[in-house]
């Protein structure tokens, strides 16, 4: 007999206190931070939903791994342990450890991406696009149209539009397309999954044109869960079998272990081809560290190995994804406009519908982020015009199809009661949304400005 209510697949053994501040204090703190939530000290935030990257609660097995790690500079047994788990999950025989996901991107892009190249994919993540554009190349978004519609109920809104992708492949010389990137799940389009049918079709198309296929696998386990629960052909497959099928016949993958490996730091680049491994290895040693540690401690590598196994457990994935789904349902019941279906790691609010009185030039998602912090001590993140940044050539503002505000849920960290409070905060904000002012930028960095730019209230 099934239990009457859902429950987490773990119990709590270590806790830490939540920060407590007043509204007056938060008004002062956010003004001092120039209305950029990245500039807030963590001890001034009560519910930190800025990211799910590196913020999850580690398990007792991971804690033991951190202590037992082999800290040898070369030939670490912890690296071999991590590599063995990665190869079993992905099928890739060559693994380069890095300090985090963007380190893996830097190594791969240094080896393959050059000025004038194009990298098609499904709504590239901010660091991915940053690495591409830093090298004077171009990221081309080929996400299906349903992925740009926040109310569409398409189960795999992270899918790549095959017709659009083929247009790109036909329009550019083969040597100008270093690879096609599939991001699973697709964070920047609302945390939406990619179907295995679509992944296989992309691989078939790219192989016909002789183009490499890579995956950004930061949330690969959550993507596999959606394949199992939403794609009928794979209902009876295990999570790990689905993972192997996702990576089969691809050329490699970048990984931020801070997501689906549930560690505070770490990442890797996994590859199929030995020649490419050797080429990337030069950049790894230059930027990250030796090939058997790559910016990670031995303890971190051992914790990554344990985390990858825990994250591909069905019971864990079910409890995580269902909690995020419940949070989304509470917001929706309160009338808060969110992206549907709810993804696996976050709930995305449609800031344009939440604040219809603000134009895109007033940065409505950033304005909503500021208002949420002042109202309830909640820190989320803008994924809209600010993050989209300026066109690197014209310097014009780039306005994405949807102005999103993301509430990312750290793994195994917050209770349902915590998330109910957050949902209530937004329900109250909705009733006073007309009073929320827009923002304007007073300083910004030349690339990836959202991390450090400064704002002031309009008017």
PDB file of C-alpha atoms in Angstrom, residues 56-334:
ATOM      1  CA  UNK A  56      22.804  20.883  -2.065  1.00  0.00           C
ATOM      2  CA  UNK A  57      23.174  18.948   1.165  1.00  0.00           C
ATOM      3  CA  UNK A  58      25.809  16.210   0.925  1.00  0.00           C
ATOM      4  CA  UNK A  59      25.115  12.701   2.179  1.00  0.00           C
ATOM      5  CA  UNK A  60      26.907  10.758   4.891  1.00  0.00           C
ATOM      6  CA  UNK A  61      28.566   8.724   2.132  1.00  0.00           C
ATOM      7  CA  UNK A  62      29.843  11.899   0.484  1.00  0.00           C
ATOM      8  CA  UNK A  63      31.089  13.258   3.792  1.00  0.00           C
ATOM      9  CA  UNK A  64      33.028  10.044   4.345  1.00  0.00           C
ATOM     10  CA  UNK A  65      34.414  10.305   0.813  1.00  0.00           C
ATOM     11  CA  UNK A  66      35.649  13.840   1.494  1.00  0.00           C
ATOM     12  CA  UNK A  67      37.592  12.571   4.480  1.00  0.00           C
ATOM     13  CA  UNK A  68      38.943   9.455   2.743  1.00  0.00           C
ATOM     14  CA  UNK A  69      40.021  11.191  -0.472  1.00  0.00           C
ATOM     15  CA  UNK A  70      43.482  10.526  -1.928  1.00  0.00           C
ATOM     16  CA  UNK A  71      45.187  13.914  -2.259  1.00  0.00           C
ATOM     17  CA  UNK A  72      48.082  12.708  -4.448  1.00  0.00           C
ATOM     18  CA  UNK A  73      49.041  15.262  -7.107  1.00  0.00           C
ATOM     19  CA  UNK A  74      49.350  12.580  -9.798  1.00  0.00           C
ATOM     20  CA  UNK A  75      47.656   9.222 -10.064  1.00  0.00           C
ATOM     21  CA  UNK A  76      45.077   9.841  -7.336  1.00  0.00           C
ATOM     22  CA  UNK A  77      42.990   6.768  -6.562  1.00  0.00           C
ATOM     23  CA  UNK A  78      40.067   9.144  -5.978  1.00  0.00           C
ATOM     24  CA  UNK A  79      40.331  10.209  -9.613  1.00  0.00           C
ATOM     25  CA  UNK A  80      40.222   6.580 -10.716  1.00  0.00           C
ATOM     26  CA  UNK A  81      37.172   6.055  -8.530  1.00  0.00           C
ATOM     27  CA  UNK A  82      35.413   9.056 -10.090  1.00  0.00           C
ATOM     28  CA  UNK A  83      36.469   8.110 -13.617  1.00  0.00           C
ATOM     29  CA  UNK A  84      35.122   4.582 -13.182  1.00  0.00           C
ATOM     30  CA  UNK A  85      31.681   5.866 -12.176  1.00  0.00           C
ATOM     31  CA  UNK A  86      31.610   8.433 -15.018  1.00  0.00           C
ATOM     32  CA  UNK A  87      32.588   5.843 -17.632  1.00  0.00           C
ATOM     33  CA  UNK A  88      29.960   3.418 -16.344  1.00  0.00           C
ATOM     34  CA  UNK A  89      27.233   6.097 -16.553  1.00  0.00           C
ATOM     35  CA  UNK A  90      28.232   7.696 -19.858  1.00  0.00           C
ATOM     36  CA  UNK A  91      30.337   5.196 -21.771  1.00  0.00           C
ATOM     37  CA  UNK A  92      33.112   7.781 -22.262  1.00  0.00           C
ATOM     38  CA  UNK A  93      36.558   6.237 -21.626  1.00  0.00           C
ATOM     39  CA  UNK A  94      38.451   9.539 -21.239  1.00  0.00           C
ATOM     40  CA  UNK A  95      37.777  11.941 -18.357  1.00  0.00           C
ATOM     41  CA  UNK A  96      39.414  15.295 -17.581  1.00  0.00           C
ATOM     42  CA  UNK A  97      38.592  16.668 -14.098  1.00  0.00           C
ATOM     43  CA  UNK A  98      38.001  20.424 -13.744  1.00  0.00           C
ATOM     44  CA  UNK A  99      37.231  22.768 -10.876  1.00  0.00           C
ATOM     45  CA  UNK A 100      33.626  23.234 -12.084  1.00  0.00           C
ATOM     46  CA  UNK A 101      31.471  23.202 -15.215  1.00  0.00           C
ATOM     47  CA  UNK A 102      32.801  26.402 -16.738  1.00  0.00           C
ATOM     48  CA  UNK A 103      36.304  24.974 -16.378  1.00  0.00           C
ATOM     49  CA  UNK A 104      35.242  22.029 -18.534  1.00  0.00           C
ATOM     50  CA  UNK A 105      33.698  24.457 -21.022  1.00  0.00           C
ATOM     51  CA  UNK A 106      36.889  26.501 -21.110  1.00  0.00           C
ATOM     52  CA  UNK A 107      39.022  23.432 -21.852  1.00  0.00           C
ATOM     53  CA  UNK A 108      36.686  22.154 -24.579  1.00  0.00           C
ATOM     54  CA  UNK A 109      36.131  25.543 -26.200  1.00  0.00           C
ATOM     55  CA  UNK A 110      39.853  26.336 -26.127  1.00  0.00           C
ATOM     56  CA  UNK A 111      40.444  23.180 -28.138  1.00  0.00           C
ATOM     57  CA  UNK A 112      37.559  23.396 -30.625  1.00  0.00           C
ATOM     58  CA  UNK A 113      35.969  26.867 -30.879  1.00  0.00           C
ATOM     59  CA  UNK A 114      37.569  29.647 -32.932  1.00  0.00           C
ATOM     60  CA  UNK A 115      36.631  33.095 -34.231  1.00  0.00           C
ATOM     61  CA  UNK A 116      33.853  32.953 -36.803  1.00  0.00           C
ATOM     62  CA  UNK A 117      32.562  29.544 -35.700  1.00  0.00           C
ATOM     63  CA  UNK A 118      28.914  28.806 -34.891  1.00  0.00           C
ATOM     64  CA  UNK A 119      27.720  26.494 -32.122  1.00  0.00           C
ATOM     65  CA  UNK A 120      24.064  25.469 -32.514  1.00  0.00           C
ATOM     66  CA  UNK A 121      22.143  24.170 -29.507  1.00  0.00           C
ATOM     67  CA  UNK A 122      19.083  24.499 -27.311  1.00  0.00           C
ATOM     68  CA  UNK A 123      19.230  27.837 -25.467  1.00  0.00           C
ATOM     69  CA  UNK A 124      22.845  27.879 -24.335  1.00  0.00           C
ATOM     70  CA  UNK A 125      23.535  28.433 -20.643  1.00  0.00           C
ATOM     71  CA  UNK A 126      25.065  31.802 -19.732  1.00  0.00           C
ATOM     72  CA  UNK A 127      28.637  30.549 -19.190  1.00  0.00           C
ATOM     73  CA  UNK A 128      28.434  28.448 -22.342  1.00  0.00           C
ATOM     74  CA  UNK A 129      27.384  31.413 -24.437  1.00  0.00           C
ATOM     75  CA  UNK A 130      30.022  33.512 -22.675  1.00  0.00           C
ATOM     76  CA  UNK A 131      32.813  31.096 -23.652  1.00  0.00           C
ATOM     77  CA  UNK A 132      31.569  31.003 -27.239  1.00  0.00           C
ATOM     78  CA  UNK A 133      31.258  34.762 -27.633  1.00  0.00           C
ATOM     79  CA  UNK A 134      34.530  35.435 -25.808  1.00  0.00           C
ATOM     80  CA  UNK A 135      36.177  33.566 -28.700  1.00  0.00           C
ATOM     81  CA  UNK A 136      34.345  35.710 -31.294  1.00  0.00           C
ATOM     82  CA  UNK A 137      32.110  32.795 -32.243  1.00  0.00           C
ATOM     83  CA  UNK A 138      28.311  32.677 -32.276  1.00  0.00           C
ATOM     84  CA  UNK A 139      25.795  30.632 -30.283  1.00  0.00           C
ATOM     85  CA  UNK A 140      22.702  29.804 -32.352  1.00  0.00           C
ATOM     86  CA  UNK A 141      19.547  28.860 -30.447  1.00  0.00           C
ATOM     87  CA  UNK A 142      17.612  26.047 -32.146  1.00  0.00           C
ATOM     88  CA  UNK A 143      15.089  25.304 -29.393  1.00  0.00           C
ATOM     89  CA  UNK A 144      11.607  24.292 -30.543  1.00  0.00           C
ATOM     90  CA  UNK A 145       8.947  27.016 -30.609  1.00  0.00           C
ATOM     91  CA  UNK A 146       7.059  25.434 -27.699  1.00  0.00           C
ATOM     92  CA  UNK A 147      10.115  26.131 -25.568  1.00  0.00           C
ATOM     93  CA  UNK A 148       9.482  29.840 -26.007  1.00  0.00           C
ATOM     94  CA  UNK A 149       5.855  29.606 -24.871  1.00  0.00           C
ATOM     95  CA  UNK A 150       5.566  29.615 -21.056  1.00  0.00           C
ATOM     96  CA  UNK A 151       2.041  28.175 -21.060  1.00  0.00           C
ATOM     97  CA  UNK A 152       2.601  25.334 -23.544  1.00  0.00           C
ATOM     98  CA  UNK A 153       2.195  21.886 -21.980  1.00  0.00           C
ATOM     99  CA  UNK A 154       4.742  20.230 -24.290  1.00  0.00           C
ATOM    100  CA  UNK A 155       6.509  17.589 -22.151  1.00  0.00           C
ATOM    101  CA  UNK A 156       9.945  18.186 -23.704  1.00  0.00           C
ATOM    102  CA  UNK A 157      10.262  21.921 -24.310  1.00  0.00           C
ATOM    103  CA  UNK A 158      14.064  21.660 -24.286  1.00  0.00           C
ATOM    104  CA  UNK A 159      14.012  19.766 -27.591  1.00  0.00           C
ATOM    105  CA  UNK A 160      16.039  20.987 -30.552  1.00  0.00           C
ATOM    106  CA  UNK A 161      14.105  22.008 -33.675  1.00  0.00           C
ATOM    107  CA  UNK A 162      15.518  19.574 -36.237  1.00  0.00           C
ATOM    108  CA  UNK A 163      14.504  21.671 -39.243  1.00  0.00           C
ATOM    109  CA  UNK A 164      16.123  24.772 -37.765  1.00  0.00           C
ATOM    110  CA  UNK A 165      19.262  22.810 -36.896  1.00  0.00           C
ATOM    111  CA  UNK A 166      19.536  21.455 -40.426  1.00  0.00           C
ATOM    112  CA  UNK A 167      19.218  24.989 -41.803  1.00  0.00           C
ATOM    113  CA  UNK A 168      22.220  25.983 -39.678  1.00  0.00           C
ATOM    114  CA  UNK A 169      24.194  22.917 -40.756  1.00  0.00           C
ATOM    115  CA  UNK A 170      23.482  23.691 -44.406  1.00  0.00           C
ATOM    116  CA  UNK A 171      24.210  27.418 -44.108  1.00  0.00           C
ATOM    117  CA  UNK A 172      27.715  27.102 -42.645  1.00  0.00           C
ATOM    118  CA  UNK A 173      30.814  25.216 -43.778  1.00  0.00           C
ATOM    119  CA  UNK A 174      31.510  22.044 -41.844  1.00  0.00           C
ATOM    120  CA  UNK A 175      34.789  23.466 -40.520  1.00  0.00           C
ATOM    121  CA  UNK A 176      32.936  26.425 -38.978  1.00  0.00           C
ATOM    122  CA  UNK A 177      30.739  24.157 -36.785  1.00  0.00           C
ATOM    123  CA  UNK A 178      32.941  22.640 -34.072  1.00  0.00           C
ATOM    124  CA  UNK A 179      29.990  20.804 -32.499  1.00  0.00           C
ATOM    125  CA  UNK A 180      26.278  20.895 -31.706  1.00  0.00           C
ATOM    126  CA  UNK A 181      25.479  21.209 -27.995  1.00  0.00           C
ATOM    127  CA  UNK A 182      22.486  19.578 -26.305  1.00  0.00           C
ATOM    128  CA  UNK A 183      21.882  20.939 -22.792  1.00  0.00           C
ATOM    129  CA  UNK A 184      20.045  18.470 -20.520  1.00  0.00           C
ATOM    130  CA  UNK A 185      17.936  19.753 -18.915  1.00  0.00           C
ATOM    131  CA  UNK A 186      17.737  23.088 -20.719  1.00  0.00           C
ATOM    132  CA  UNK A 187      18.221  25.578 -17.898  1.00  0.00           C
ATOM    133  CA  UNK A 188      17.847  28.875 -19.754  1.00  0.00           C
ATOM    134  CA  UNK A 189      14.512  27.897 -21.321  1.00  0.00           C
ATOM    135  CA  UNK A 190      12.884  27.059 -17.991  1.00  0.00           C
ATOM    136  CA  UNK A 191      14.678  23.922 -16.845  1.00  0.00           C
ATOM    137  CA  UNK A 192      12.921  21.928 -19.562  1.00  0.00           C
ATOM    138  CA  UNK A 193      13.946  18.362 -20.466  1.00  0.00           C
ATOM    139  CA  UNK A 194      14.997  16.938 -23.824  1.00  0.00           C
ATOM    140  CA  UNK A 195      13.421  13.703 -25.035  1.00  0.00           C
ATOM    141  CA  UNK A 196      15.559  10.705 -25.895  1.00  0.00           C
ATOM    142  CA  UNK A 197      13.804  10.597 -29.257  1.00  0.00           C
ATOM    143  CA  UNK A 198      15.034  14.146 -29.933  1.00  0.00           C
ATOM    144  CA  UNK A 199      18.568  13.433 -28.690  1.00  0.00           C
ATOM    145  CA  UNK A 200      18.796  10.433 -31.018  1.00  0.00           C
ATOM    146  CA  UNK A 201      17.416  12.423 -33.956  1.00  0.00           C
ATOM    147  CA  UNK A 202      19.966  15.208 -33.377  1.00  0.00           C
ATOM    148  CA  UNK A 203      22.765  12.643 -33.292  1.00  0.00           C
ATOM    149  CA  UNK A 204      21.557  11.063 -36.549  1.00  0.00           C
ATOM    150  CA  UNK A 205      21.320  14.461 -38.276  1.00  0.00           C
ATOM    151  CA  UNK A 206      24.724  15.643 -37.074  1.00  0.00           C
ATOM    152  CA  UNK A 207      26.430  12.396 -38.053  1.00  0.00           C
ATOM    153  CA  UNK A 208      25.006  12.791 -41.548  1.00  0.00           C
ATOM    154  CA  UNK A 209      26.736  16.183 -41.773  1.00  0.00           C
ATOM    155  CA  UNK A 210      29.910  15.008 -40.049  1.00  0.00           C
ATOM    156  CA  UNK A 211      29.412  17.328 -37.058  1.00  0.00           C
ATOM    157  CA  UNK A 212      30.293  16.413 -33.468  1.00  0.00           C
ATOM    158  CA  UNK A 213      27.628  16.232 -30.765  1.00  0.00           C
ATOM    159  CA  UNK A 214      28.312  17.195 -27.146  1.00  0.00           C
ATOM    160  CA  UNK A 215      26.034  17.299 -24.125  1.00  0.00           C
ATOM    161  CA  UNK A 216      26.021  19.793 -21.280  1.00  0.00           C
ATOM    162  CA  UNK A 217      25.139  17.146 -18.699  1.00  0.00           C
ATOM    163  CA  UNK A 218      24.868  19.289 -15.559  1.00  0.00           C
ATOM    164  CA  UNK A 219      21.338  17.968 -14.868  1.00  0.00           C
ATOM    165  CA  UNK A 220      21.488  14.737 -16.857  1.00  0.00           C
ATOM    166  CA  UNK A 221      19.909  12.609 -14.102  1.00  0.00           C
ATOM    167  CA  UNK A 222      16.878  14.881 -13.822  1.00  0.00           C
ATOM    168  CA  UNK A 223      16.566  14.747 -17.618  1.00  0.00           C
ATOM    169  CA  UNK A 224      16.679  10.948 -17.482  1.00  0.00           C
ATOM    170  CA  UNK A 225      13.901  10.990 -14.870  1.00  0.00           C
ATOM    171  CA  UNK A 226      11.673  13.010 -17.206  1.00  0.00           C
ATOM    172  CA  UNK A 227      12.426  10.612 -20.053  1.00  0.00           C
ATOM    173  CA  UNK A 228      11.398   7.673 -17.862  1.00  0.00           C
ATOM    174  CA  UNK A 229       8.204   9.339 -16.624  1.00  0.00           C
ATOM    175  CA  UNK A 230       7.128  11.179 -19.791  1.00  0.00           C
ATOM    176  CA  UNK A 231       8.431   9.130 -22.740  1.00  0.00           C
ATOM    177  CA  UNK A 232       6.415   5.922 -23.000  1.00  0.00           C
ATOM    178  CA  UNK A 233       9.080   3.895 -24.783  1.00  0.00           C
ATOM    179  CA  UNK A 234      11.412   4.160 -21.769  1.00  0.00           C
ATOM    180  CA  UNK A 235       8.961   3.728 -18.898  1.00  0.00           C
ATOM    181  CA  UNK A 236      10.452   0.360 -17.930  1.00  0.00           C
ATOM    182  CA  UNK A 237      14.099   1.404 -18.323  1.00  0.00           C
ATOM    183  CA  UNK A 238      16.300   2.163 -15.329  1.00  0.00           C
ATOM    184  CA  UNK A 239      17.647   5.693 -14.879  1.00  0.00           C
ATOM    185  CA  UNK A 240      21.207   4.529 -15.498  1.00  0.00           C
ATOM    186  CA  UNK A 241      20.227   2.663 -18.678  1.00  0.00           C
ATOM    187  CA  UNK A 242      18.539   5.816 -19.977  1.00  0.00           C
ATOM    188  CA  UNK A 243      21.692   7.803 -19.165  1.00  0.00           C
ATOM    189  CA  UNK A 244      23.850   5.419 -21.168  1.00  0.00           C
ATOM    190  CA  UNK A 245      21.454   5.714 -24.101  1.00  0.00           C
ATOM    191  CA  UNK A 246      21.534   9.527 -23.917  1.00  0.00           C
ATOM    192  CA  UNK A 247      25.319   9.567 -24.266  1.00  0.00           C
ATOM    193  CA  UNK A 248      25.630   6.711 -26.769  1.00  0.00           C
ATOM    194  CA  UNK A 249      27.134   7.786 -30.127  1.00  0.00           C
ATOM    195  CA  UNK A 250      27.970  11.294 -28.878  1.00  0.00           C
ATOM    196  CA  UNK A 251      31.474  12.775 -28.795  1.00  0.00           C
ATOM    197  CA  UNK A 252      31.590  13.981 -25.219  1.00  0.00           C
ATOM    198  CA  UNK A 253      30.054  16.009 -22.424  1.00  0.00           C
ATOM    199  CA  UNK A 254      30.818  18.833 -20.034  1.00  0.00           C
ATOM    200  CA  UNK A 255      29.663  18.541 -16.451  1.00  0.00           C
ATOM    201  CA  UNK A 256      29.176  20.844 -13.517  1.00  0.00           C
ATOM    202  CA  UNK A 257      29.329  18.372 -10.631  1.00  0.00           C
ATOM    203  CA  UNK A 258      27.738  21.087  -8.478  1.00  0.00           C
ATOM    204  CA  UNK A 259      24.352  20.102  -9.911  1.00  0.00           C
ATOM    205  CA  UNK A 260      23.519  16.425 -10.410  1.00  0.00           C
ATOM    206  CA  UNK A 261      26.602  15.139  -8.602  1.00  0.00           C
ATOM    207  CA  UNK A 262      25.460  17.118  -5.520  1.00  0.00           C
ATOM    208  CA  UNK A 263      28.868  18.512  -4.542  1.00  0.00           C
ATOM    209  CA  UNK A 264      29.929  22.008  -3.511  1.00  0.00           C
ATOM    210  CA  UNK A 265      32.572  22.177  -6.249  1.00  0.00           C
ATOM    211  CA  UNK A 266      33.882  20.141  -9.164  1.00  0.00           C
ATOM    212  CA  UNK A 267      33.291  19.212 -12.772  1.00  0.00           C
ATOM    213  CA  UNK A 268      34.724  17.269 -15.661  1.00  0.00           C
ATOM    214  CA  UNK A 269      34.996  16.873 -19.402  1.00  0.00           C
ATOM    215  CA  UNK A 270      34.260  13.347 -20.657  1.00  0.00           C
ATOM    216  CA  UNK A 271      35.335  12.337 -24.154  1.00  0.00           C
ATOM    217  CA  UNK A 272      35.143   9.444 -26.597  1.00  0.00           C
ATOM    218  CA  UNK A 273      38.142  10.230 -28.809  1.00  0.00           C
ATOM    219  CA  UNK A 274      41.684   9.793 -27.491  1.00  0.00           C
ATOM    220  CA  UNK A 275      43.212  12.374 -29.858  1.00  0.00           C
ATOM    221  CA  UNK A 276      40.737  15.015 -28.676  1.00  0.00           C
ATOM    222  CA  UNK A 277      41.454  13.980 -25.084  1.00  0.00           C
ATOM    223  CA  UNK A 278      45.159  14.624 -25.625  1.00  0.00           C
ATOM    224  CA  UNK A 279      44.453  17.965 -27.315  1.00  0.00           C
ATOM    225  CA  UNK A 280      42.146  19.069 -24.484  1.00  0.00           C
ATOM    226  CA  UNK A 281      44.653  17.788 -21.946  1.00  0.00           C
ATOM    227  CA  UNK A 282      47.069  20.553 -22.906  1.00  0.00           C
ATOM    228  CA  UNK A 283      44.508  23.204 -21.983  1.00  0.00           C
ATOM    229  CA  UNK A 284      43.496  21.303 -18.867  1.00  0.00           C
ATOM    230  CA  UNK A 285      47.049  21.356 -17.516  1.00  0.00           C
ATOM    231  CA  UNK A 286      47.372  25.024 -18.483  1.00  0.00           C
ATOM    232  CA  UNK A 287      44.103  26.236 -16.922  1.00  0.00           C
ATOM    233  CA  UNK A 288      42.884  23.636 -14.430  1.00  0.00           C
ATOM    234  CA  UNK A 289      45.634  21.394 -13.093  1.00  0.00           C
ATOM    235  CA  UNK A 290      47.145  17.988 -13.723  1.00  0.00           C
ATOM    236  CA  UNK A 291      45.031  15.400 -15.524  1.00  0.00           C
ATOM    237  CA  UNK A 292      44.231  13.427 -12.383  1.00  0.00           C
ATOM    238  CA  UNK A 293      42.975  16.284 -10.226  1.00  0.00           C
ATOM    239  CA  UNK A 294      42.106  19.265 -12.432  1.00  0.00           C
ATOM    240  CA  UNK A 295      41.406  21.771  -9.680  1.00  0.00           C
ATOM    241  CA  UNK A 296      39.591  19.348  -7.372  1.00  0.00           C
ATOM    242  CA  UNK A 297      40.783  17.800  -4.144  1.00  0.00           C
ATOM    243  CA  UNK A 298      40.875  14.029  -3.950  1.00  0.00           C
ATOM    244  CA  UNK A 299      38.062  14.226  -1.420  1.00  0.00           C
ATOM    245  CA  UNK A 300      35.926  16.217  -3.842  1.00  0.00           C
ATOM    246  CA  UNK A 301      36.501  13.673  -6.615  1.00  0.00           C
ATOM    247  CA  UNK A 302      35.490  10.854  -4.282  1.00  0.00           C
ATOM    248  CA  UNK A 303      32.385  12.824  -3.265  1.00  0.00           C
ATOM    249  CA  UNK A 304      31.525  13.354  -6.946  1.00  0.00           C
ATOM    250  CA  UNK A 305      31.723   9.601  -7.501  1.00  0.00           C
ATOM    251  CA  UNK A 306      29.328   8.982  -4.602  1.00  0.00           C
ATOM    252  CA  UNK A 307      27.032  11.841  -5.649  1.00  0.00           C
ATOM    253  CA  UNK A 308      26.679  10.591  -9.223  1.00  0.00           C
ATOM    254  CA  UNK A 309      25.493   7.238  -7.929  1.00  0.00           C
ATOM    255  CA  UNK A 310      23.056   8.834  -5.477  1.00  0.00           C
ATOM    256  CA  UNK A 311      21.694  11.253  -8.090  1.00  0.00           C
ATOM    257  CA  UNK A 312      20.818   8.416 -10.471  1.00  0.00           C
ATOM    258  CA  UNK A 313      18.743   6.611  -7.850  1.00  0.00           C
ATOM    259  CA  UNK A 314      15.075   6.677  -8.867  1.00  0.00           C
ATOM    260  CA  UNK A 315      13.713   7.210  -5.342  1.00  0.00           C
ATOM    261  CA  UNK A 316      15.939  10.256  -4.840  1.00  0.00           C
ATOM    262  CA  UNK A 317      15.004  11.731  -8.221  1.00  0.00           C
ATOM    263  CA  UNK A 318      11.317  11.150  -7.614  1.00  0.00           C
ATOM    264  CA  UNK A 319      11.377  12.916  -4.230  1.00  0.00           C
ATOM    265  CA  UNK A 320      13.355  15.843  -5.667  1.00  0.00           C
ATOM    266  CA  UNK A 321      11.359  16.411  -8.838  1.00  0.00           C
ATOM    267  CA  UNK A 322       8.030  15.970  -7.056  1.00  0.00           C
ATOM    268  CA  UNK A 323       9.002  18.553  -4.418  1.00  0.00           C
ATOM    269  CA  UNK A 324       9.820  21.082  -7.138  1.00  0.00           C
ATOM    270  CA  UNK A 325       6.499  20.201  -8.773  1.00  0.00           C
ATOM    271  CA  UNK A 326       4.570  20.799  -5.543  1.00  0.00           C
ATOM    272  CA  UNK A 327       6.247  24.184  -5.142  1.00  0.00           C
ATOM    273  CA  UNK A 328       5.219  25.115  -8.672  1.00  0.00           C
ATOM    274  CA  UNK A 329       1.638  23.992  -7.994  1.00  0.00           C
ATOM    275  CA  UNK A 330       1.407  26.195  -4.874  1.00  0.00           C
ATOM    276  CA  UNK A 331       2.561  29.208  -6.885  1.00  0.00           C
ATOM    277  CA  UNK A 332       0.155  28.414  -9.702  1.00  0.00           C
ATOM    278  CA  UNK A 333      -2.761  28.009  -7.275  1.00  0.00           C
ATOM    279  CA  UNK A 334      -2.005  31.503  -5.972  1.00  0.00           C
TER     280      UNK A 334
END
